[in-house]
Coordinates of C-alpha atoms in Angstrom, one line a residue:
M1 CA 1.4 -0.6 31.3
K2 CA 1.3 2.9 30.4
T3 CA -0.9 5.2 27.9
F4 CA -0.4 8.3 25.8
T5 CA -3.6 9.7 24.4
C6 CA -1.9 11.7 21.5
G7 CA -4.7 14.7 21.8
D8 CA -3.0 15.8 25.0
V9 CA -0.4 17.3 22.7
V10 CA -1.6 17.8 19.2
A11 CA -5.0 19.4 19.7
G12 CA -7.6 17.2 18.3
C13 CA -6.1 14.0 17.4
R14 CA -7.8 11.0 19.0
E15 CA -4.8 8.5 19.2
V16 CA -4.5 6.5 22.0
F17 CA -1.4 4.4 23.0
T18 CA -0.6 1.5 25.4
A19 CA 2.5 0.0 25.8
A20 CA 4.7 -1.9 28.8
D21 CA 6.9 1.2 28.9
S22 CA 7.5 4.6 27.9
D23 CA 10.2 3.1 24.7
G24 CA 6.9 1.3 24.1
I25 CA 4.7 4.7 23.8
L26 CA 7.6 6.3 21.8
A27 CA 8.3 3.3 19.4
Q28 CA 4.3 3.8 18.5
V29 CA 4.2 7.2 18.4
S30 CA 7.0 7.9 16.2
G31 CA 5.1 5.6 13.0
H32 CA 2.0 8.2 13.9
A33 CA 3.9 11.1 14.0
R34 CA 5.6 10.1 10.7
Y35 CA 2.3 8.7 9.2
D36 CA -1.1 10.7 10.4
H37 CA 0.7 13.9 11.1
G38 CA 3.5 14.2 8.5
L39 CA 7.0 14.3 10.8
P40 CA 9.5 12.5 9.4
D41 CA 11.4 12.9 12.6
V42 CA 9.6 13.6 15.8
P43 CA 11.6 16.9 17.6
A44 CA 12.8 16.5 20.3
D45 CA 10.9 19.5 22.0
L46 CA 7.7 17.0 20.6
V47 CA 9.3 13.9 22.1
G48 CA 9.6 15.7 25.5
Q49 CA 6.0 16.5 26.1
V50 CA 4.8 13.1 25.0
L51 CA 7.0 12.2 27.5
L52 CA 5.0 14.4 30.1
A53 CA 1.9 13.7 29.0
I54 CA 2.6 9.3 29.5
R55 CA 0.0 8.1 32.1
E56 CA 0.5 4.9 34.0
S57 CA -2.6 3.0 32.7
A58 CA -4.8 0.3 34.9

């Protein structure tokens, strides 16, 4: 399993995402970015930051 904490990339955000793989995390983060952060499209550099911040979870 993988985990991503949005606050690792966007200061002050407390959302945490868990999925089987990075693609699952990115799918969840895409919707979160759209609805909670007002980003209709996630820029490539932000996707890169998210991928670097994804961690293995127990």
